[in-house]
C-alpha positions as a LaTeX table, in Angstrom:
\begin{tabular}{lrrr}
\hline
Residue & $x$ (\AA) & $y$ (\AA) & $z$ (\AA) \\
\hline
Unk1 & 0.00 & 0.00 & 0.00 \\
Unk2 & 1.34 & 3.28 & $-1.22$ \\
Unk3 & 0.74 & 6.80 & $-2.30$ \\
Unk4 & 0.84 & 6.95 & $-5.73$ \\
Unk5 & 1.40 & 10.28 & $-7.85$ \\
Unk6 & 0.69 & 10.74 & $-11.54$ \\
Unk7 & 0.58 & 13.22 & $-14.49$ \\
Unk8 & $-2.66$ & 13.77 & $-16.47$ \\
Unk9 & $-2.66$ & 15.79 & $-19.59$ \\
Unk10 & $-6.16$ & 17.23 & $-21.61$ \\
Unk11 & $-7.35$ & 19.61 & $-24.52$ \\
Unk12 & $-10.21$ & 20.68 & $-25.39$ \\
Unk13 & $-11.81$ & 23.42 & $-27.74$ \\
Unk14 & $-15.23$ & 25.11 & $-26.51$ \\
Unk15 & $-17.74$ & 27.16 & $-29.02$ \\
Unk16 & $-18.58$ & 30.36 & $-28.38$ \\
Unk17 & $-22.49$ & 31.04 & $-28.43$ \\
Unk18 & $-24.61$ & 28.38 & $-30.60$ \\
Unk19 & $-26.79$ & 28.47 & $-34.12$ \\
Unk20 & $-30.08$ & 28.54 & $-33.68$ \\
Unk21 & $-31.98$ & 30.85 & $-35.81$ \\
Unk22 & $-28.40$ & 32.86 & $-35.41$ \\
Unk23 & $-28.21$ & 33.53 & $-32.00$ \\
Unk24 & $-29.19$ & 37.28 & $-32.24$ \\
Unk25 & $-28.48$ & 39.94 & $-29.19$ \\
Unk26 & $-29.65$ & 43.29 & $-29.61$ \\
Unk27 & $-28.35$ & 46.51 & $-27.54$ \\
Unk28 & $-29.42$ & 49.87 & $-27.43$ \\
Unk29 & $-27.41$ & 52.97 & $-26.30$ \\
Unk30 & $-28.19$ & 57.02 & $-25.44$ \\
Unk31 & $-26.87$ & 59.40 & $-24.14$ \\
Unk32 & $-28.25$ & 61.43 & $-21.22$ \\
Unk33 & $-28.39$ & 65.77 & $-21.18$ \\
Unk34 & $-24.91$ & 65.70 & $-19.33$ \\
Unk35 & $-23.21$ & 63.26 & $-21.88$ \\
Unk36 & $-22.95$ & 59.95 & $-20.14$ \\
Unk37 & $-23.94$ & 57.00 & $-21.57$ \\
Unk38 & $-26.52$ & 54.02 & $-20.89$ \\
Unk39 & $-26.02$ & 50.57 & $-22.24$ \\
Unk40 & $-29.90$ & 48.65 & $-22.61$ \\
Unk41 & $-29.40$ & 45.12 & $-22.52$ \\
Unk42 & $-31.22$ & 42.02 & $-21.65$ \\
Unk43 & $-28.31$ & 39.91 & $-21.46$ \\
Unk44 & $-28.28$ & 39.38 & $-17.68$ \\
Unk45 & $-24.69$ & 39.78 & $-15.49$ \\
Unk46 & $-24.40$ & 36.48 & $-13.18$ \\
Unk47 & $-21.78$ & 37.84 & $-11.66$ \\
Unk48 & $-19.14$ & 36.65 & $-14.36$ \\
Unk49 & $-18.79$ & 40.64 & $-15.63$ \\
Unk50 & $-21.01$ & 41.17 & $-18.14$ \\
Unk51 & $-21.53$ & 44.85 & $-16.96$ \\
Unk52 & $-18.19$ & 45.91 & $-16.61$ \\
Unk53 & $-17.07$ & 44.32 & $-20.03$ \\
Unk54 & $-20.16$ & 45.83 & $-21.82$ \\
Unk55 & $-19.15$ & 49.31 & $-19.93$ \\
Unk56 & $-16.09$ & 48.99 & $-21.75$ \\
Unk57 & $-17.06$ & 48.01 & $-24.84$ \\
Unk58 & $-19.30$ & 51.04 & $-24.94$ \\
Unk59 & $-16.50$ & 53.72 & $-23.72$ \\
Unk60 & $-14.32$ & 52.16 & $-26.42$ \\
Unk61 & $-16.11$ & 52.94 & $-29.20$ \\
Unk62 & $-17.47$ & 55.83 & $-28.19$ \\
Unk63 & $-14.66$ & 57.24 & $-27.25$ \\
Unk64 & $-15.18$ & 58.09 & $-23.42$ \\
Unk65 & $-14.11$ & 56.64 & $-19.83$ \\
Unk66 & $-14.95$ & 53.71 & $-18.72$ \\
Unk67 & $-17.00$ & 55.82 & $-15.69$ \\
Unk68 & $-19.39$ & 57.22 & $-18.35$ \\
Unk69 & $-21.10$ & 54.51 & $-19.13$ \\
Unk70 & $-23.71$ & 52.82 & $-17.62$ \\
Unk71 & $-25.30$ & 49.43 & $-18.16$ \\
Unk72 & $-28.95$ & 48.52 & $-17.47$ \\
Unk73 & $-29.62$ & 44.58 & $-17.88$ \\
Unk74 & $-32.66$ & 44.85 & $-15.22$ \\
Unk75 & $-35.72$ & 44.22 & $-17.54$ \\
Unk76 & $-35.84$ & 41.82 & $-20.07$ \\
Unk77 & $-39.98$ & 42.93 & $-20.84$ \\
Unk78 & $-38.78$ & 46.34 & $-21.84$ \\
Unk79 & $-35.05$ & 45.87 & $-22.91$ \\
Unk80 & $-33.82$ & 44.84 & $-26.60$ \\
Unk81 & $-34.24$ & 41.06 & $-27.25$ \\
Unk82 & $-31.35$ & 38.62 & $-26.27$ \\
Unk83 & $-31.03$ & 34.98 & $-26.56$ \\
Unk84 & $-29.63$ & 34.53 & $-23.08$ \\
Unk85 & $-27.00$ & 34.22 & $-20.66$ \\
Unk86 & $-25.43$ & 31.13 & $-21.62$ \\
Unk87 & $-23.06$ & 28.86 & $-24.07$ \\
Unk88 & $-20.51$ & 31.48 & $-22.80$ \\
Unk89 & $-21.90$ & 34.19 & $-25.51$ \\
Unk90 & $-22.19$ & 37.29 & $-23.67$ \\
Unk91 & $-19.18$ & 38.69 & $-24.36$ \\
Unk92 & $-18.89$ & 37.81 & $-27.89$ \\
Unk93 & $-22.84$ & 38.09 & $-28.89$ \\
Unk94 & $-23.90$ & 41.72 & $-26.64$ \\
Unk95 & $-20.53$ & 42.47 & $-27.44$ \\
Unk96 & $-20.80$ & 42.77 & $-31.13$ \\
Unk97 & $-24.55$ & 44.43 & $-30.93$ \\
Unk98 & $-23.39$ & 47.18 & $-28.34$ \\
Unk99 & $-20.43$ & 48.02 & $-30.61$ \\
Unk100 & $-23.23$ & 48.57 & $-33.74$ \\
Unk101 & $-24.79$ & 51.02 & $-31.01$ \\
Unk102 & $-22.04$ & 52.97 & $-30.07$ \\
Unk103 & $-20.92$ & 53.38 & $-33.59$ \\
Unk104 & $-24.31$ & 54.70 & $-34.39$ \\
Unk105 & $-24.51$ & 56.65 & $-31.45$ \\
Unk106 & $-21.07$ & 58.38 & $-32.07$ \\
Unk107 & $-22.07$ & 59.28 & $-35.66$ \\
Unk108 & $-24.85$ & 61.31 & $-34.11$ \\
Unk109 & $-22.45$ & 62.93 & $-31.34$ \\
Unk110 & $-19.79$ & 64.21 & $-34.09$ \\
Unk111 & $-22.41$ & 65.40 & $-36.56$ \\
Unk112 & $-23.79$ & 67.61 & $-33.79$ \\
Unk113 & $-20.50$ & 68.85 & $-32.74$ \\
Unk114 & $-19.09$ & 69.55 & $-36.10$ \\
Unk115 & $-22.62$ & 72.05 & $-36.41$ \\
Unk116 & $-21.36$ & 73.46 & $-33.43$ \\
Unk117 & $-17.81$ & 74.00 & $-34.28$ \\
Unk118 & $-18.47$ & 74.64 & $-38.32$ \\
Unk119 & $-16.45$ & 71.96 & $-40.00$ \\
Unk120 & $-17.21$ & 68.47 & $-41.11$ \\
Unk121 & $-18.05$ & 65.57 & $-38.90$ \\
Unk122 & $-14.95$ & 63.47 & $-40.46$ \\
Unk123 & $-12.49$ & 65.99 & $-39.20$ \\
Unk124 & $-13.28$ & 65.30 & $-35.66$ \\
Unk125 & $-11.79$ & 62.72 & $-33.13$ \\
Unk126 & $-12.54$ & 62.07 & $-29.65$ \\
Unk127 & $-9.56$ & 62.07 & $-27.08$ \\
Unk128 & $-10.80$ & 59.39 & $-24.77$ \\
Unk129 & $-11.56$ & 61.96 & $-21.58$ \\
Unk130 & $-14.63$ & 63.43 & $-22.69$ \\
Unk131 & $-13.81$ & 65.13 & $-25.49$ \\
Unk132 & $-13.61$ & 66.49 & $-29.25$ \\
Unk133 & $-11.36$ & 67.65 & $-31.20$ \\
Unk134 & $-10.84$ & 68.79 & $-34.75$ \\
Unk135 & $-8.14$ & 66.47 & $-35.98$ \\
Unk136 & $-4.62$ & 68.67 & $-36.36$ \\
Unk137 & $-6.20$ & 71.13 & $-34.69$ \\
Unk138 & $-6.24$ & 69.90 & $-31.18$ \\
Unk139 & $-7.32$ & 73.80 & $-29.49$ \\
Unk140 & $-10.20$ & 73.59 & $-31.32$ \\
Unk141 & $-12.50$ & 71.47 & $-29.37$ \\
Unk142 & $-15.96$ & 70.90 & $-27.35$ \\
Unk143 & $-16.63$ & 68.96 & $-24.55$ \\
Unk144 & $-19.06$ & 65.87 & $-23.98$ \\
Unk145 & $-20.99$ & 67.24 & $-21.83$ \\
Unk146 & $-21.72$ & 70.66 & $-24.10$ \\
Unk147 & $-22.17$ & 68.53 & $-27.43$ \\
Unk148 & $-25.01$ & 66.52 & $-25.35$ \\
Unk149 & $-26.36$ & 69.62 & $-24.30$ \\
Unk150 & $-26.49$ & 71.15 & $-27.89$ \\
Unk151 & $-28.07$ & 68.60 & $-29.09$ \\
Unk152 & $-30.98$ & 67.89 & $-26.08$ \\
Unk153 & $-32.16$ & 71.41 & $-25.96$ \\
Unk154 & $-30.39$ & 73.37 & $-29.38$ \\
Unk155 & $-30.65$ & 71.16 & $-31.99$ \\
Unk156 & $-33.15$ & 68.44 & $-30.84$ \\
Unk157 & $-31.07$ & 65.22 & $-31.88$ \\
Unk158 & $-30.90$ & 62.07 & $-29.84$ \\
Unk159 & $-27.56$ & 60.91 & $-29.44$ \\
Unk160 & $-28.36$ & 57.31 & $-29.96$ \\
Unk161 & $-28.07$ & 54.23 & $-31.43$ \\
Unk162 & $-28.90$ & 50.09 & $-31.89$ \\
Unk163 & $-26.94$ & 47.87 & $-32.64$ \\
Unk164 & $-27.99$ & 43.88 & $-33.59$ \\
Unk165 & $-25.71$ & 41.03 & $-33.62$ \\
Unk166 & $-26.76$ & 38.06 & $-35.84$ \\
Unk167 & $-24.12$ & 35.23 & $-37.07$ \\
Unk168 & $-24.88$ & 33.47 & $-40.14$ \\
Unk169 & $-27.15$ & 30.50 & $-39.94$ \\
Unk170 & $-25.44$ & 27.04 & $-40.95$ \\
Unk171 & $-27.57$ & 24.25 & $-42.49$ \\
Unk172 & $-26.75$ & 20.70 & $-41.73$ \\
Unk173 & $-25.43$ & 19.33 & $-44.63$ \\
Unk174 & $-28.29$ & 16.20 & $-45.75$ \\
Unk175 & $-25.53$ & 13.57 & $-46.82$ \\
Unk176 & $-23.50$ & 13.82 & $-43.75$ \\
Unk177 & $-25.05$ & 16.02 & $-41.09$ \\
Unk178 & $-22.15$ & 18.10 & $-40.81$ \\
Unk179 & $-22.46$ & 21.67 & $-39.99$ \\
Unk180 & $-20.72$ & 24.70 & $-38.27$ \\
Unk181 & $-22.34$ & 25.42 & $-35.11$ \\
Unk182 & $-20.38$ & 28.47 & $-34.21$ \\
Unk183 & $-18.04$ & 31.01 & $-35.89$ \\
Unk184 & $-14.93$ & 31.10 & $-33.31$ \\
Unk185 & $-13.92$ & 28.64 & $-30.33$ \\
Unk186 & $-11.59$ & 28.62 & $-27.31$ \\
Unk187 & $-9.18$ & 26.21 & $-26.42$ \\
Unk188 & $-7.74$ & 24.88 & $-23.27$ \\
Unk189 & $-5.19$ & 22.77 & $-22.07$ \\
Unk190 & $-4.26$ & 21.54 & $-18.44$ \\
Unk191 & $-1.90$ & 18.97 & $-16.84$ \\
Unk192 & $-3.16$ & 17.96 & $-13.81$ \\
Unk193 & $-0.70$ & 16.34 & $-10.87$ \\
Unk194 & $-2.03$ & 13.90 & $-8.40$ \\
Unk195 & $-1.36$ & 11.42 & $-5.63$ \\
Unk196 & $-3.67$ & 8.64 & $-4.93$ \\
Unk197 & $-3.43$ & 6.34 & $-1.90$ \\
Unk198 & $-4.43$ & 3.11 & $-3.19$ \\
Unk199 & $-5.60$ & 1.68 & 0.17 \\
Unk200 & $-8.38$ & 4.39 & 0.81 \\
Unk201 & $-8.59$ & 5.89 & $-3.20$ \\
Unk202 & $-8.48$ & 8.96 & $-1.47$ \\
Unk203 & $-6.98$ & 12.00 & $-4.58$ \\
Unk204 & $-5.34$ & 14.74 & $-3.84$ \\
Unk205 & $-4.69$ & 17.07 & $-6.60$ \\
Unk206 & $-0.82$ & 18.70 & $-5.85$ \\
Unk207 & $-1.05$ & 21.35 & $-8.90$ \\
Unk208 & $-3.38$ & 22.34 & $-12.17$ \\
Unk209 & $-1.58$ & 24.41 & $-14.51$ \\
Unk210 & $-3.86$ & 25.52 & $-17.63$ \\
Unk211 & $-3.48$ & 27.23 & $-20.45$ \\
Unk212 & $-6.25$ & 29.17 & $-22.24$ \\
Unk213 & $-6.85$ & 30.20 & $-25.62$ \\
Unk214 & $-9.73$ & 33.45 & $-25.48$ \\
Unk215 & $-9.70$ & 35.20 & $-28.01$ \\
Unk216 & $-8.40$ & 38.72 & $-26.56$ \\
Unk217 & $-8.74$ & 39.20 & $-22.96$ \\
Unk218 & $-10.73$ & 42.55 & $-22.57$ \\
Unk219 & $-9.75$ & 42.91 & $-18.91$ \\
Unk220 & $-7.19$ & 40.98 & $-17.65$ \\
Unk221 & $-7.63$ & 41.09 & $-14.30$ \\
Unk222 & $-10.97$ & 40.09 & $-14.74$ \\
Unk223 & $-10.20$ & 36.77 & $-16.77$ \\
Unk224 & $-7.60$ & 35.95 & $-14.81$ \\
Unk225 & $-10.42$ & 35.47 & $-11.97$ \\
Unk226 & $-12.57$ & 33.74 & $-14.30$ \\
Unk227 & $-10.29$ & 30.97 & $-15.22$ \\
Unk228 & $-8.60$ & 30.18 & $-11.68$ \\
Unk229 & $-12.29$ & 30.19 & $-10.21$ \\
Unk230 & $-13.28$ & 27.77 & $-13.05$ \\
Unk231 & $-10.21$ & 25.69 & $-12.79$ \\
Unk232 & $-11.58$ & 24.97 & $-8.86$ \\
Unk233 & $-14.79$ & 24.08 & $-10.14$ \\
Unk234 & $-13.49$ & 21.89 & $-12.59$ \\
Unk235 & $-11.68$ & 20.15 & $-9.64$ \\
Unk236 & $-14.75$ & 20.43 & $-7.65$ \\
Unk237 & $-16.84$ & 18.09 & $-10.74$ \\
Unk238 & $-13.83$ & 16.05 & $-10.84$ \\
Unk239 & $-13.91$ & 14.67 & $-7.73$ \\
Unk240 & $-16.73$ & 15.99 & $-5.51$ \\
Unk241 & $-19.76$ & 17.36 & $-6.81$ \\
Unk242 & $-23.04$ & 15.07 & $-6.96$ \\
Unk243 & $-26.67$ & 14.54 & $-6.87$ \\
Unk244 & $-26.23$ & 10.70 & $-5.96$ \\
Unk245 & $-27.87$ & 9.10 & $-4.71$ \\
Unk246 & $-30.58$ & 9.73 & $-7.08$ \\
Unk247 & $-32.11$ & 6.74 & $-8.78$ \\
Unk248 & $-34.06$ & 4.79 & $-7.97$ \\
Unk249 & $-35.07$ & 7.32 & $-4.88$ \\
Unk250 & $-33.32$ & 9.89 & $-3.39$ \\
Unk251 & $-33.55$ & 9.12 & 0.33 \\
Unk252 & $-30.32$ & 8.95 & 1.38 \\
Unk253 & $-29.67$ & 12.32 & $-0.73$ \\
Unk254 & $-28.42$ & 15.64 & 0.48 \\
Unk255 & $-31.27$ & 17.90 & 0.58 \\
Unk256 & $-29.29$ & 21.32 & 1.06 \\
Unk257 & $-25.53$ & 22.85 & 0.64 \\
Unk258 & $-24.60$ & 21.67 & 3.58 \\
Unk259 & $-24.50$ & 17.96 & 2.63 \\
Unk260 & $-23.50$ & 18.77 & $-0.55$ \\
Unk261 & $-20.00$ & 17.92 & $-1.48$ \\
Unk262 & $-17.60$ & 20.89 & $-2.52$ \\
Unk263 & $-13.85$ & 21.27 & $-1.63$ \\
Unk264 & $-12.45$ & 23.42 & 0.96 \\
Unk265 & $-9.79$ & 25.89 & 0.75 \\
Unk266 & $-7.33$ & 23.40 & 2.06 \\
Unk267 & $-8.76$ & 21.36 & $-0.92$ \\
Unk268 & $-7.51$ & 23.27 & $-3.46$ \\
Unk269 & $-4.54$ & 22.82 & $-5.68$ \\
Unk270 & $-1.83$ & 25.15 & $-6.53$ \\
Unk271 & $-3.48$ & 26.84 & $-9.73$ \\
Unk272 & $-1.66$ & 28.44 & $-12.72$ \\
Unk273 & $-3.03$ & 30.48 & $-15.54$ \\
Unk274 & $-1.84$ & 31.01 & $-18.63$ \\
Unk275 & $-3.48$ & 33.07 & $-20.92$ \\
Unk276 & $-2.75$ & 32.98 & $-24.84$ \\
Unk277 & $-4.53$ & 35.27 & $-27.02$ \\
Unk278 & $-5.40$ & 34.80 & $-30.40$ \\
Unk279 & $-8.07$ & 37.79 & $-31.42$ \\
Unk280 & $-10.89$ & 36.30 & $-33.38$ \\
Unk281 & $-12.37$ & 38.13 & $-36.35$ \\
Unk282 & $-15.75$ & 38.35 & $-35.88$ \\
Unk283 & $-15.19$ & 39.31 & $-32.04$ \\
Unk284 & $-15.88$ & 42.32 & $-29.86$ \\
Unk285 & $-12.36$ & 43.96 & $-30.32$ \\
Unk286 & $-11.51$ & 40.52 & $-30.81$ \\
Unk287 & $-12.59$ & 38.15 & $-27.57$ \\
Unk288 & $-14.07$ & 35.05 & $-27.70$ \\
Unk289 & $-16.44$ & 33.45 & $-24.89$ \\
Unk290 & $-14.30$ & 31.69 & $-22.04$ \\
Unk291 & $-17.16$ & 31.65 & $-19.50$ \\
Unk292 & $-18.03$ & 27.94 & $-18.78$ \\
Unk293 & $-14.82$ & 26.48 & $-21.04$ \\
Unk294 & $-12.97$ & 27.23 & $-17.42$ \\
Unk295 & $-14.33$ & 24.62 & $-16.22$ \\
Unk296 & $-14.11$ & 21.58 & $-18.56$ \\
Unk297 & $-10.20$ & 20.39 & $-19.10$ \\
Unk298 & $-9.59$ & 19.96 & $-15.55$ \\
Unk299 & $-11.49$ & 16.71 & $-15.18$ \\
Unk300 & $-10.20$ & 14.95 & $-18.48$ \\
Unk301 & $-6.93$ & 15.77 & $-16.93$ \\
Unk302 & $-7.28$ & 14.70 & $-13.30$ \\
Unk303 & $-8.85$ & 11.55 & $-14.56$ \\
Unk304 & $-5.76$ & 10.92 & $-16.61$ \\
Unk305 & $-3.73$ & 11.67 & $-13.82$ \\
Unk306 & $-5.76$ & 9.38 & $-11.37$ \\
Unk307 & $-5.05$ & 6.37 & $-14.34$ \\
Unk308 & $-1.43$ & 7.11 & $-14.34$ \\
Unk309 & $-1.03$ & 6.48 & $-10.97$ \\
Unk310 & $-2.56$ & 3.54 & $-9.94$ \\
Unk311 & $-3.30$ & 2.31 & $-13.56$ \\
Unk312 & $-7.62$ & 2.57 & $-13.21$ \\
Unk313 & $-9.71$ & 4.43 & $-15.76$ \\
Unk314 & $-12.55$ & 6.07 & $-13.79$ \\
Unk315 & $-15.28$ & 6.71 & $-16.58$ \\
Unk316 & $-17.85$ & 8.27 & $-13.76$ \\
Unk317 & $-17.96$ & 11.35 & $-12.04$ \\
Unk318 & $-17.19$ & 12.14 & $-9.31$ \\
Unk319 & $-14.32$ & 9.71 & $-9.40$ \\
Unk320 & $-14.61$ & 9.26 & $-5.73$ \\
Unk321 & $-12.06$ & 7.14 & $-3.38$ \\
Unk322 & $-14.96$ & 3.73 & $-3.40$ \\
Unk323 & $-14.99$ & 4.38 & $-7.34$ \\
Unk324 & $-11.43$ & 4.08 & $-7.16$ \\
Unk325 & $-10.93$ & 1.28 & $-4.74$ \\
Unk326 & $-13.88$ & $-0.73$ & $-6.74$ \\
Unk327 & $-11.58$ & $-0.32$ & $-9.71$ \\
Unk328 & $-8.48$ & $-1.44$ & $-8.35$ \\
Unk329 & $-10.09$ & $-4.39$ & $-6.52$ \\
Unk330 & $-11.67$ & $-5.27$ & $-10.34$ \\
Unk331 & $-7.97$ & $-4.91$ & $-11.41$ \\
Unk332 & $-6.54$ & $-7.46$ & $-8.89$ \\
Unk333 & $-9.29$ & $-9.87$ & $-9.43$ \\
Unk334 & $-8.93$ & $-9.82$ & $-13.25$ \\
\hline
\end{tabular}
């Protein structure tokens, strides 16, 4: 009887969004009298980002801070249609359709200013801080704030726009079914380390070191959170997390989070990120979806790791230490 370590490697690529009748997010955007900026969505924030992202998405292509832009996601009665918060398409799909606002929105802004400063709305740029200027000639400018003004209560224009995101439909093919179900996809890759005591099956995972593929990371800080968070969870799937027992009754079932099965802090492996991008051409400034992808490689990869060291393939999850010791008593008996 001995602990056991082994190496598990896995890869995996992950679709952003989905095709069904093209996956369409719309997104409106105005500004107010005082020349901020509001972001109508109903693509809801979980708590992944979604706001934040969207904020800067907005001040981007505007041309504005970040702190000038607000996002409303609270009513999806009233708000611009959206397919939903899932198959890790927020980013890319609301994304894409609040960029067609801003654009159309900005168009508006520089046509009103260049009335107000007499020269044509392709001469103008904004500076990022709330401002704009006539292009070479810096000193010549207007605020924001006074173009919004001017054109609320001088020249009655709505700084405005909408913006529709809509990826082209693909047809399964009738001879062999084949099809493209999305138009850009994230990759992963981790390698897992574990050590398995082969008289209890007990796992403990030493270190998960992954390496993501996203597209363009937006905010870094941001994805960095998103990726060690899902690397724990896919630890957590690997090796805790389950309903069972559920069929044929669930009796003997946990009935609340407190008898359900998560790691610990002390649970948790050493983590590393590495993040790889590779802008994608139909994405928002180029980013791709990483949202649930976080989550996957990790159990391919502890599973491999739990089969190099004691020599079992697990094929159920959670791979849990009777799994394990069922397995290597199979082994011995065979």
């Amino acid at each position: 009887m001995a602990i056991r370590r082994g190496r598990g490697v896995a890869a995996i690529n992950y679709p952003t969004g989905m095709n069904l009748g093209g996956d369409p997010t719309q997104a409106l955007v105005h500004s107010t009298p005082t020349g901020n900026f509001m972001v109508t969505l109903s693509s809801v924030d979980l708590g992944q980002g979604m706001k934040q992202i969207m904020a800067q998405i907005c001040a981007e292509t505007i041309g504005v801070p970040t702190d000038r832009v607000v996002v409303d996601t609270a009513d999806t009665d009233t708000g611009p249609h959206c397919m939903g918060t899932f198959a890790s398409r927020g980013t890319h799909r609301a994304g894409n359709a609040v960029i067609q606002a801003a654009r159309e929105a900005r168009q508006v802004m520089l046509e009103v200013a260049a009335e107000e400063l007499e020269v044509n709305a392709s001469d103008l740029e904004t500076d990022g801080q709330g401002n704009i200027l006539v292009k070479g000639a810096p000193q010549k400018s207007m605020s924001i704030f006074d173009v919004a003004l001017s054109a609320h209560f001088k020249r009655g224009r709505s700084i405005s726009g909408r913006g529709m995101f809509l990826i082209p439909r693909s047809y399964p093919e009738k001879e062999t079914g084949a099809m493209k179900p999305s138009t850009c996809y994230a990759h992963a890759c981790t390698v897992a380390e574990v050590e398995v005591d082969d008289e209890t099956g007990e796992v403990t995972v030493l270190t998960v070191k992954n390496v993501f593929e996203i597209g363009r990371a937006l905010n870094p800080k941001m994805v960095e959170q998103q990726l060690v968070g899902g690397s724990w969870m896919g630890i957590s799937h690997a090796l805790y997390e389950t309903t069972e027992p559920y069929y044929p009754n669930r009796d003997h079932g946990g009935t609340d989070f407190n008898q359900y099965l998560m790691p610990g802090l002390g649970d948790l492996a050493e983590t590393e990120i590495i993040v790889l991008e590779r802008p994608s051409a139909d994405g928002p400034f180029g980013a791709k979806g990483p949202g649930e992808m976080c989550a996957n490689p990790q159990i391919p990869a502890i599973a491999n790791a739990v089969f190099d060291a004691v020599g079992v393939r697990i094929d159920a999850l959670p791979i849990t230490p009777e799994r394990i010791l069922r397995a290597l008593k199979a082994q011995a008996a065979g």
